C-alpha cells in the first residue's frame, strides 16, 4: 500500500507561483508512473495536468505547458509540481496519484485517471485575479 500526502497549496494572485509536494509513504518501485490532477470548484471530473514515470519521461496538459514543471526527489521520495505564472483558471484541489507496476514495461506518463491505483487527499490552490 502506498500512501500519498500533498502539501504546498495556498492562495496567490495571478502571475504568482506555488510549489506542491507529494510525499509517498513507501519507497517508489522501479516501475511506476505518477501524476498530478486537479478538480475545479463545483466540478466532479479531475483534469490531469502533469505526469512522470520512473524513466523520467514527462507529460503535460496543454493548458499548463511552459508554466508547470513536475519532478521527483528520489532520495527523499517526494514528487513536486512547480507552478509558475498562475491564473484564476488554475484554481482547484490538486491531487497526486501513483501507479505501481510489478512486472513488464515501465508505464508511460499519463494524465488519465484510470491507471492510477493510489491517490492523495489533495491540497487546495486558489488564484485570484
mmCIF file of N, CA and C in Angstrom:
data_model
loop_
_atom_site.group_PDB
_atom_site.id
_atom_site.type_symbol
_atom_site.label_atom_id
_atom_site.label_comp_id
_atom_site.label_asym_id
_atom_site.label_seq_id
_atom_site.Cartn_x
_atom_site.Cartn_y
_atom_site.Cartn_z
ATOM 1 N N UNK A 1 0.846 -1.185 0.000
ATOM 2 C CA UNK A 1 0.000 0.000 0.000
ATOM 3 C C UNK A 1 0.888 1.243 0.000
ATOM 4 N N UNK A 2 0.566 2.183 -0.831
ATOM 5 C CA UNK A 2 1.297 3.440 -0.915
ATOM 6 C C UNK A 2 0.372 4.556 -0.449
ATOM 7 N N UNK A 3 0.810 5.314 0.522
ATOM 8 C CA UNK A 3 0.033 6.466 0.967
ATOM 9 C C UNK A 3 0.685 7.739 0.459
ATOM 10 N N UNK A 4 -0.126 8.647 -0.027
ATOM 11 C CA UNK A 4 0.354 9.897 -0.605
ATOM 12 C C UNK A 4 -0.217 11.077 0.169
ATOM 13 N N UNK A 5 0.638 12.037 0.469
ATOM 14 C CA UNK A 5 0.207 13.228 1.188
ATOM 15 C C UNK A 5 0.691 14.457 0.434
ATOM 16 N N UNK A 6 -0.252 15.298 0.030
ATOM 17 C CA UNK A 6 0.080 16.537 -0.682
ATOM 18 C C UNK A 6 0.210 17.702 0.293
ATOM 19 N N UNK A 7 1.019 18.672 -0.095
ATOM 20 C CA UNK A 7 1.152 19.907 0.667
ATOM 21 C C UNK A 7 1.618 21.012 -0.269
ATOM 22 N N UNK A 8 1.580 22.231 0.227
ATOM 23 C CA UNK A 8 2.100 23.350 -0.545
ATOM 24 C C UNK A 8 1.058 24.232 -1.197
ATOM 25 N N UNK A 9 -0.201 23.857 -1.076
ATOM 26 C CA UNK A 9 -1.239 24.687 -1.649
ATOM 27 C C UNK A 9 -1.397 25.996 -0.896
ATOM 28 N N UNK A 10 -2.195 26.892 -1.456
ATOM 29 C CA UNK A 10 -2.426 28.176 -0.814
ATOM 30 C C UNK A 10 -3.131 29.126 -1.744
ATOM 31 N N UNK A 11 -3.151 30.392 -1.350
ATOM 32 C CA UNK A 11 -3.791 31.441 -2.140
ATOM 33 C C UNK A 11 -2.736 32.391 -2.679
ATOM 34 N N UNK A 12 -2.794 32.633 -3.978
ATOM 35 C CA UNK A 12 -1.848 33.543 -4.612
ATOM 36 C C UNK A 12 -2.593 34.417 -5.606
ATOM 37 N N UNK A 13 -1.962 35.505 -5.986
ATOM 38 C CA UNK A 13 -2.524 36.346 -7.041
ATOM 39 C C UNK A 13 -2.061 35.841 -8.403
ATOM 40 N N UNK A 14 -2.813 36.212 -9.407
ATOM 41 C CA UNK A 14 -2.455 35.832 -10.775
ATOM 42 C C UNK A 14 -1.024 36.270 -11.079
ATOM 43 N N UNK A 15 -0.292 35.387 -11.729
ATOM 44 C CA UNK A 15 1.097 35.645 -12.036
ATOM 45 C C UNK A 15 2.052 35.077 -11.005
ATOM 46 N N UNK A 16 1.523 34.648 -9.876
ATOM 47 C CA UNK A 16 2.341 34.113 -8.810
ATOM 48 C C UNK A 16 2.728 32.656 -9.029
ATOM 49 N N UNK A 17 3.449 32.115 -8.040
ATOM 50 C CA UNK A 17 3.950 30.747 -8.129
ATOM 51 C C UNK A 17 3.668 29.978 -6.841
ATOM 52 N N UNK A 18 3.556 28.680 -6.990
ATOM 53 C CA UNK A 18 3.454 27.772 -5.856
ATOM 54 C C UNK A 18 4.215 26.498 -6.205
ATOM 55 N N UNK A 19 4.715 25.816 -5.192
ATOM 56 C CA UNK A 19 5.308 24.509 -5.404
ATOM 57 C C UNK A 19 4.576 23.501 -4.521
ATOM 58 N N UNK A 20 3.953 22.548 -5.163
ATOM 59 C CA UNK A 20 3.253 21.492 -4.456
ATOM 60 C C UNK A 20 4.188 20.308 -4.236
ATOM 61 N N UNK A 21 3.981 19.628 -3.116
ATOM 62 C CA UNK A 21 4.755 18.438 -2.804
ATOM 63 C C UNK A 21 3.830 17.261 -2.584
ATOM 64 N N UNK A 22 4.296 16.094 -2.960
ATOM 65 C CA UNK A 22 3.546 14.860 -2.729
ATOM 66 C C UNK A 22 4.538 13.864 -2.131
ATOM 67 N N UNK A 23 4.301 13.500 -0.890
ATOM 68 C CA UNK A 23 5.197 12.595 -0.198
ATOM 69 C C UNK A 23 4.611 11.193 -0.194
ATOM 70 N N UNK A 24 5.429 10.223 -0.603
ATOM 71 C CA UNK A 24 4.996 8.832 -0.640
ATOM 72 C C UNK A 24 5.456 8.126 0.631
ATOM 73 N N UNK A 25 4.600 7.245 1.130
ATOM 74 C CA UNK A 25 4.895 6.574 2.398
ATOM 75 C C UNK A 25 5.928 5.470 2.241
ATOM 76 N N UNK A 26 6.063 4.940 1.025
ATOM 77 C CA UNK A 26 6.992 3.856 0.790
ATOM 78 C C UNK A 26 7.958 4.247 -0.315
ATOM 79 N N UNK A 27 9.054 3.552 -0.366
ATOM 80 C CA UNK A 27 9.958 3.802 -1.470
ATOM 81 C C UNK A 27 9.276 3.452 -2.774
ATOM 82 N N UNK A 28 9.470 4.279 -3.784
ATOM 83 C CA UNK A 28 8.863 4.003 -5.078
ATOM 84 C C UNK A 28 9.520 2.789 -5.713
ATOM 85 N N UNK A 29 8.749 2.052 -6.446
ATOM 86 C CA UNK A 29 9.218 0.840 -7.095
ATOM 87 C C UNK A 29 9.937 1.196 -8.391
ATOM 88 N N UNK A 30 10.686 0.249 -8.979
ATOM 89 C CA UNK A 30 11.419 0.560 -10.206
ATOM 90 C C UNK A 30 10.516 0.919 -11.386
ATOM 91 N N UNK A 31 9.272 0.426 -11.368
ATOM 92 C CA UNK A 31 8.367 0.704 -12.483
ATOM 93 C C UNK A 31 7.159 1.438 -11.934
ATOM 94 N N UNK A 32 7.039 2.705 -12.252
ATOM 95 C CA UNK A 32 5.900 3.466 -11.771
ATOM 96 C C UNK A 32 5.636 4.650 -12.684
ATOM 97 N N UNK A 33 4.456 5.175 -12.563
ATOM 98 C CA UNK A 33 4.156 6.495 -13.093
ATOM 99 C C UNK A 33 3.426 7.269 -12.001
ATOM 100 N N UNK A 34 3.548 8.540 -12.046
ATOM 101 C CA UNK A 34 2.965 9.407 -11.030
ATOM 102 C C UNK A 34 2.340 10.608 -11.720
ATOM 103 N N UNK A 35 1.224 11.067 -11.210
ATOM 104 C CA UNK A 35 0.546 12.182 -11.872
ATOM 105 C C UNK A 35 -0.014 13.194 -10.892
ATOM 106 N N UNK A 36 -0.142 14.409 -11.373
ATOM 107 C CA UNK A 36 -0.850 15.471 -10.649
ATOM 108 C C UNK A 36 -2.155 15.762 -11.374
ATOM 109 N N UNK A 37 -3.225 15.809 -10.614
ATOM 110 C CA UNK A 37 -4.551 16.088 -11.153
ATOM 111 C C UNK A 37 -5.151 17.262 -10.391
ATOM 112 N N UNK A 38 -6.134 17.902 -10.997
ATOM 113 C CA UNK A 38 -6.833 18.969 -10.287
ATOM 114 C C UNK A 38 -8.327 18.865 -10.539
ATOM 115 N N UNK A 39 -9.058 19.319 -9.524
ATOM 116 C CA UNK A 39 -10.515 19.308 -9.593
ATOM 117 C C UNK A 39 -10.998 20.724 -9.332
ATOM 118 N N UNK A 40 -11.591 21.307 -10.348
ATOM 119 C CA UNK A 40 -12.047 22.696 -10.246
ATOM 120 C C UNK A 40 -13.260 22.790 -9.322
ATOM 121 N N UNK A 41 -13.498 23.946 -8.722
ATOM 122 C CA UNK A 41 -14.642 24.111 -7.824
ATOM 123 C C UNK A 41 -15.956 23.783 -8.518
ATOM 124 N N UNK A 42 -16.788 22.982 -7.864
ATOM 125 C CA UNK A 42 -18.098 22.642 -8.395
ATOM 126 C C UNK A 42 -18.094 21.585 -9.479
ATOM 127 N N UNK A 43 -16.940 21.051 -9.818
ATOM 128 C CA UNK A 43 -16.864 20.026 -10.857
ATOM 129 C C UNK A 43 -16.468 18.684 -10.264
ATOM 130 N N UNK A 44 -17.023 17.631 -10.811
ATOM 131 C CA UNK A 44 -16.725 16.291 -10.324
ATOM 132 C C UNK A 44 -15.498 15.704 -11.012
ATOM 133 N N UNK A 45 -15.293 16.075 -12.268
ATOM 134 C CA UNK A 45 -14.205 15.448 -13.013
ATOM 135 C C UNK A 45 -12.867 16.038 -12.597
ATOM 136 N N UNK A 46 -11.846 15.193 -12.717
ATOM 137 C CA UNK A 46 -10.485 15.615 -12.419
ATOM 138 C C UNK A 46 -9.697 15.712 -13.710
ATOM 139 N N UNK A 47 -8.948 16.779 -13.828
ATOM 140 C CA UNK A 47 -8.130 17.012 -15.012
ATOM 141 C C UNK A 47 -6.675 16.679 -14.704
ATOM 142 N N UNK A 48 -6.083 15.832 -15.532
ATOM 143 C CA UNK A 48 -4.674 15.535 -15.370
ATOM 144 C C UNK A 48 -3.838 16.687 -15.886
ATOM 145 N N UNK A 49 -2.893 17.174 -15.089
ATOM 146 C CA UNK A 49 -2.088 18.308 -15.519
ATOM 147 C C UNK A 49 -0.651 17.930 -15.823
ATOM 148 N N UNK A 50 -0.101 16.925 -15.136
ATOM 149 C CA UNK A 50 1.289 16.547 -15.375
ATOM 150 C C UNK A 50 1.533 15.134 -14.872
ATOM 151 N N UNK A 51 2.492 14.477 -15.507
ATOM 152 C CA UNK A 51 2.822 13.115 -15.099
ATOM 153 C C UNK A 51 4.286 12.848 -15.395
ATOM 154 N N UNK A 52 4.880 11.929 -14.628
ATOM 155 C CA UNK A 52 6.211 11.437 -14.954
ATOM 156 C C UNK A 52 6.292 9.954 -14.610
ATOM 157 N N UNK A 53 7.286 9.288 -15.185
ATOM 158 C CA UNK A 53 7.471 7.883 -14.869
ATOM 159 C C UNK A 53 8.875 7.644 -14.336
ATOM 160 N N UNK A 54 9.181 6.396 -14.048
ATOM 161 C CA UNK A 54 10.463 6.076 -13.412
ATOM 162 C C UNK A 54 11.649 6.247 -14.361
ATOM 163 N N UNK A 55 11.383 6.445 -15.649
ATOM 164 C CA UNK A 55 12.448 6.786 -16.588
ATOM 165 C C UNK A 55 12.716 8.284 -16.595
ATOM 166 N N UNK A 56 11.849 9.054 -15.965
ATOM 167 C CA UNK A 56 11.974 10.498 -16.009
ATOM 168 C C UNK A 56 11.250 11.140 -17.164
ATOM 169 N N UNK A 57 10.513 10.354 -17.934
ATOM 170 C CA UNK A 57 9.701 10.919 -19.015
ATOM 171 C C UNK A 57 8.534 11.682 -18.409
ATOM 172 N N UNK A 58 8.155 12.770 -19.060
ATOM 173 C CA UNK A 58 7.086 13.614 -18.535
ATOM 174 C C UNK A 58 6.014 13.859 -19.587
ATOM 175 N N UNK A 59 4.857 14.254 -19.108
ATOM 176 C CA UNK A 59 3.753 14.630 -19.987
ATOM 177 C C UNK A 59 2.975 15.734 -19.294
ATOM 178 N N UNK A 60 2.542 16.730 -20.072
ATOM 179 C CA UNK A 60 1.805 17.859 -19.522
ATOM 180 C C UNK A 60 0.533 18.112 -20.313
ATOM 181 N N UNK A 61 -0.483 18.597 -19.618
ATOM 182 C CA UNK A 61 -1.666 19.086 -20.305
ATOM 183 C C UNK A 61 -1.302 20.359 -21.056
ATOM 184 N N UNK A 62 -1.969 20.583 -22.176
ATOM 185 C CA UNK A 62 -1.671 21.759 -22.987
ATOM 186 C C UNK A 62 -1.853 23.043 -22.194
ATOM 187 N N UNK A 63 -2.802 23.047 -21.293
ATOM 188 C CA UNK A 63 -3.125 24.269 -20.551
ATOM 189 C C UNK A 63 -2.032 24.693 -19.578
ATOM 190 N N UNK A 64 -1.094 23.783 -19.266
ATOM 191 C CA UNK A 64 -0.063 24.126 -18.279
ATOM 192 C C UNK A 64 1.351 24.062 -18.860
ATOM 193 N N UNK A 65 1.483 23.650 -20.104
ATOM 194 C CA UNK A 65 2.804 23.545 -20.712
ATOM 195 C C UNK A 65 3.527 24.887 -20.665
ATOM 196 N N UNK A 66 4.790 24.833 -20.255
ATOM 197 C CA UNK A 66 5.582 26.053 -20.161
ATOM 198 C C UNK A 66 5.412 26.788 -18.850
ATOM 199 N N UNK A 67 4.430 26.388 -18.048
ATOM 200 C CA UNK A 67 4.197 27.057 -16.758
ATOM 201 C C UNK A 67 4.405 26.116 -15.574
ATOM 202 N N UNK A 68 4.096 24.836 -15.741
ATOM 203 C CA UNK A 68 4.209 23.851 -14.662
ATOM 204 C C UNK A 68 5.382 22.915 -14.956
ATOM 205 N N UNK A 69 6.054 22.469 -13.892
ATOM 206 C CA UNK A 69 7.144 21.512 -14.023
ATOM 207 C C UNK A 69 6.996 20.431 -12.966
ATOM 208 N N UNK A 70 6.989 19.188 -13.404
ATOM 209 C CA UNK A 70 6.891 18.058 -12.488
ATOM 210 C C UNK A 70 8.281 17.477 -12.278
ATOM 211 N N UNK A 71 8.565 17.036 -11.056
ATOM 212 C CA UNK A 71 9.877 16.477 -10.766
ATOM 213 C C UNK A 71 9.780 15.496 -9.602
ATOM 214 N N UNK A 72 10.884 14.765 -9.391
ATOM 215 C CA UNK A 72 10.916 13.746 -8.348
ATOM 216 C C UNK A 72 12.239 13.798 -7.617
ATOM 217 N N UNK A 73 12.192 13.911 -6.322
ATOM 218 C CA UNK A 73 13.364 13.781 -5.469
ATOM 219 C C UNK A 73 13.413 12.323 -5.015
ATOM 220 N N UNK A 74 14.240 11.521 -5.680
ATOM 221 C CA UNK A 74 14.228 10.089 -5.377
ATOM 222 C C UNK A 74 15.013 9.731 -4.134
ATOM 223 N N UNK A 75 15.666 10.690 -3.535
ATOM 224 C CA UNK A 75 16.329 10.430 -2.251
ATOM 225 C C UNK A 75 15.316 10.502 -1.119
ATOM 226 N N UNK A 76 14.502 11.543 -1.144
ATOM 227 C CA UNK A 76 13.512 11.758 -0.093
ATOM 228 C C UNK A 76 12.127 11.259 -0.461
ATOM 229 N N UNK A 77 11.967 10.701 -1.648
ATOM 230 C CA UNK A 77 10.702 10.169 -2.134
ATOM 231 C C UNK A 77 9.609 11.224 -2.084
ATOM 232 N N UNK A 78 9.910 12.352 -2.697
ATOM 233 C CA UNK A 78 8.938 13.439 -2.793
ATOM 234 C C UNK A 78 8.777 13.822 -4.256
ATOM 235 N N UNK A 79 7.554 13.972 -4.663
ATOM 236 C CA UNK A 79 7.251 14.463 -6.003
ATOM 237 C C UNK A 79 6.830 15.925 -5.892
ATOM 238 N N UNK A 80 7.226 16.724 -6.876
ATOM 239 C CA UNK A 80 6.921 18.139 -6.846
ATOM 240 C C UNK A 80 6.153 18.563 -8.092
ATOM 241 N N UNK A 81 5.372 19.624 -7.924
ATOM 242 C CA UNK A 81 4.776 20.304 -9.065
ATOM 243 C C UNK A 81 5.035 21.791 -8.873
ATOM 244 N N UNK A 82 5.985 22.308 -9.640
ATOM 245 C CA UNK A 82 6.281 23.736 -9.622
ATOM 246 C C UNK A 82 5.311 24.427 -10.556
ATOM 247 N N UNK A 83 4.575 25.395 -10.038
ATOM 248 C CA UNK A 83 3.560 26.074 -10.836
ATOM 249 C C UNK A 83 3.896 27.561 -10.887
ATOM 250 N N UNK A 84 4.167 28.037 -12.065
ATOM 251 C CA UNK A 84 4.515 29.440 -12.281
ATOM 252 C C UNK A 84 3.481 30.131 -13.151
ATOM 253 N N UNK A 85 3.481 31.455 -13.083
ATOM 254 C CA UNK A 85 2.551 32.252 -13.874
ATOM 255 C C UNK A 85 1.117 31.734 -13.744
ATOM 256 N N UNK A 86 0.692 31.559 -12.522
ATOM 257 C CA UNK A 86 -0.636 31.019 -12.256
ATOM 258 C C UNK A 86 -1.720 31.997 -12.686
ATOM 259 N N UNK A 87 -2.851 31.450 -13.091
ATOM 260 C CA UNK A 87 -4.010 32.266 -13.434
ATOM 261 C C UNK A 87 -5.247 31.701 -12.729
ATOM 262 N N UNK A 88 -6.331 32.457 -12.666
ATOM 263 C CA UNK A 88 -7.513 32.000 -11.919
ATOM 264 C C UNK A 88 -8.062 30.653 -12.390
ATOM 265 N N UNK A 89 -7.841 30.299 -13.653
ATOM 266 C CA UNK A 89 -8.316 29.007 -14.164
ATOM 267 C C UNK A 89 -7.544 27.837 -13.566
ATOM 268 N N UNK A 90 -6.450 28.110 -12.886
ATOM 269 C CA UNK A 90 -5.679 27.056 -12.224
ATOM 270 C C UNK A 90 -6.223 26.725 -10.838
ATOM 271 N N UNK A 91 -7.213 27.460 -10.395
ATOM 272 C CA UNK A 91 -7.798 27.220 -9.074
ATOM 273 C C UNK A 91 -8.423 25.838 -8.993
ATOM 274 N N UNK A 92 -8.190 25.153 -7.871
ATOM 275 C CA UNK A 92 -8.789 23.848 -7.688
ATOM 276 C C UNK A 92 -8.101 23.049 -6.606
ATOM 277 N N UNK A 93 -8.613 21.854 -6.378
ATOM 278 C CA UNK A 93 -7.995 20.898 -5.459
ATOM 279 C C UNK A 93 -6.998 20.070 -6.266
ATOM 280 N N UNK A 94 -5.757 20.090 -5.850
ATOM 281 C CA UNK A 94 -4.707 19.370 -6.565
ATOM 282 C C UNK A 94 -4.383 18.081 -5.831
ATOM 283 N N UNK A 95 -4.422 16.988 -6.577
ATOM 284 C CA UNK A 95 -4.187 15.667 -6.011
ATOM 285 C C UNK A 95 -3.050 14.975 -6.750
ATOM 286 N N UNK A 96 -2.277 14.198 -6.012
ATOM 287 C CA UNK A 96 -1.273 13.377 -6.667
ATOM 288 C C UNK A 96 -1.746 11.928 -6.683
ATOM 289 N N UNK A 97 -1.274 11.199 -7.666
ATOM 290 C CA UNK A 97 -1.680 9.814 -7.856
ATOM 291 C C UNK A 97 -0.468 9.000 -8.280
ATOM 292 N N UNK A 98 -0.524 7.704 -7.959
ATOM 293 C CA UNK A 98 0.640 6.840 -8.182
ATOM 294 C C UNK A 98 0.184 5.505 -8.758
ATOM 295 N N UNK A 99 0.949 5.043 -9.730
ATOM 296 C CA UNK A 99 0.678 3.743 -10.332
ATOM 297 C C UNK A 99 1.916 2.885 -10.185
ATOM 298 N N UNK A 100 1.750 1.749 -9.572
ATOM 299 C CA UNK A 100 2.859 0.828 -9.381
ATOM 300 C C UNK A 100 2.680 -0.380 -10.300
ATOM 301 N N UNK A 101 3.739 -0.728 -10.998
ATOM 302 C CA UNK A 101 3.730 -1.885 -11.883
ATOM 303 C C UNK A 101 4.793 -2.850 -11.390
ATOM 304 N N UNK A 102 4.412 -4.115 -11.177
ATOM 305 C CA UNK A 102 5.343 -5.069 -10.580
ATOM 306 C C UNK A 102 6.133 -5.866 -11.613
ATOM 307 N N UNK A 103 5.709 -5.844 -12.870
ATOM 308 C CA UNK A 103 6.436 -6.587 -13.896
ATOM 309 C C UNK A 103 6.186 -5.924 -15.237
ATOM 310 N N UNK A 104 6.967 -6.312 -16.214
ATOM 311 C CA UNK A 104 6.763 -5.771 -17.547
ATOM 312 C C UNK A 104 7.403 -4.415 -17.726
ATOM 313 N N UNK A 105 6.865 -3.655 -18.641
ATOM 314 C CA UNK A 105 7.465 -2.375 -19.025
ATOM 315 C C UNK A 105 7.135 -1.266 -18.030
ATOM 316 N N UNK A 106 7.984 -0.267 -18.021
ATOM 317 C CA UNK A 106 7.705 0.941 -17.249
ATOM 318 C C UNK A 106 6.516 1.651 -17.889
ATOM 319 N N UNK A 107 5.495 1.994 -17.118
ATOM 320 C CA UNK A 107 4.336 2.655 -17.715
ATOM 321 C C UNK A 107 4.674 4.044 -18.228
ATOM 322 N N UNK A 108 4.057 4.431 -19.303
ATOM 323 C CA UNK A 108 4.247 5.778 -19.838
ATOM 324 C C UNK A 108 3.590 6.790 -18.905
ATOM 325 N N UNK A 109 4.104 8.000 -18.867
ATOM 326 C CA UNK A 109 3.416 9.029 -18.079
ATOM 327 C C UNK A 109 2.023 9.246 -18.645
ATOM 328 N N UNK A 110 1.061 9.454 -17.759
ATOM 329 C CA UNK A 110 -0.329 9.545 -18.198
ATOM 330 C C UNK A 110 -1.075 10.590 -17.393
ATOM 331 N N UNK A 111 -1.884 11.390 -18.093
ATOM 332 C CA UNK A 111 -2.752 12.368 -17.437
ATOM 333 C C UNK A 111 -4.194 11.890 -17.432
ATOM 334 N N UNK A 112 -4.359 10.584 -17.567
ATOM 335 C CA UNK A 112 -5.683 9.958 -17.487
ATOM 336 C C UNK A 112 -5.792 9.266 -16.137
ATOM 337 N N UNK A 113 -6.951 9.337 -15.512
ATOM 338 C CA UNK A 113 -7.122 8.837 -14.145
ATOM 339 C C UNK A 113 -7.018 7.325 -14.019
ATOM 340 N N UNK A 114 -7.508 6.587 -15.034
ATOM 341 C CA UNK A 114 -7.723 5.149 -14.876
ATOM 342 C C UNK A 114 -6.529 4.339 -14.391
ATOM 343 N N UNK A 115 -5.310 4.582 -14.886
ATOM 344 C CA UNK A 115 -4.233 3.668 -14.488
ATOM 345 C C UNK A 115 -3.793 3.794 -13.030
ATOM 346 N N UNK A 116 -4.156 4.867 -12.358
ATOM 347 C CA UNK A 116 -3.582 5.134 -11.043
ATOM 348 C C UNK A 116 -4.329 4.404 -9.939
ATOM 349 N N UNK A 117 -3.527 3.761 -9.080
ATOM 350 C CA UNK A 117 -4.087 2.922 -8.025
ATOM 351 C C UNK A 117 -4.203 3.661 -6.690
ATOM 352 N N UNK A 118 -3.313 4.611 -6.474
ATOM 353 C CA UNK A 118 -3.242 5.271 -5.180
ATOM 354 C C UNK A 118 -3.403 6.778 -5.370
ATOM 355 N N UNK A 119 -4.159 7.381 -4.453
ATOM 356 C CA UNK A 119 -4.456 8.809 -4.539
ATOM 357 C C UNK A 119 -4.278 9.473 -3.180
ATOM 358 N N UNK A 120 -3.805 10.711 -3.221
ATOM 359 C CA UNK A 120 -3.776 11.512 -2.014
ATOM 360 C C UNK A 120 -5.109 12.219 -1.804
ATOM 361 N N UNK A 121 -5.182 12.988 -0.725
ATOM 362 C CA UNK A 121 -6.426 13.696 -0.389
ATOM 363 C C UNK A 121 -6.501 15.077 -1.038
ATOM 364 N N UNK A 122 -5.387 15.598 -1.462
ATOM 365 C CA UNK A 122 -5.397 16.867 -2.178
ATOM 366 C C UNK A 122 -4.969 18.052 -1.342
ATOM 367 N N UNK A 123 -4.544 19.105 -2.041
ATOM 368 C CA UNK A 123 -4.214 20.378 -1.421
ATOM 369 C C UNK A 123 -4.839 21.483 -2.278
ATOM 370 N N UNK A 124 -5.441 22.469 -1.632
ATOM 371 C CA UNK A 124 -6.206 23.485 -2.334
ATOM 372 C C UNK A 124 -5.307 24.598 -2.853
ATOM 373 N N UNK A 125 -5.550 24.977 -4.106
ATOM 374 C CA UNK A 125 -4.856 26.102 -4.734
ATOM 375 C C UNK A 125 -5.913 27.112 -5.178
ATOM 376 N N UNK A 126 -5.759 28.339 -4.752
ATOM 377 C CA UNK A 126 -6.679 29.401 -5.142
ATOM 378 C C UNK A 126 -5.890 30.553 -5.744
ATOM 379 N N UNK A 127 -6.245 30.922 -6.966
ATOM 380 C CA UNK A 127 -5.565 32.006 -7.657
ATOM 381 C C UNK A 127 -6.572 33.124 -7.901
ATOM 382 N N UNK A 128 -6.276 34.299 -7.401
ATOM 383 C CA UNK A 128 -7.175 35.435 -7.551
ATOM 384 C C UNK A 128 -6.655 36.376 -8.627
ATOM 385 N N UNK A 129 -7.578 37.059 -9.272
ATOM 386 C CA UNK A 129 -7.196 37.965 -10.365
ATOM 387 C C UNK A 129 -6.861 39.351 -9.856
#
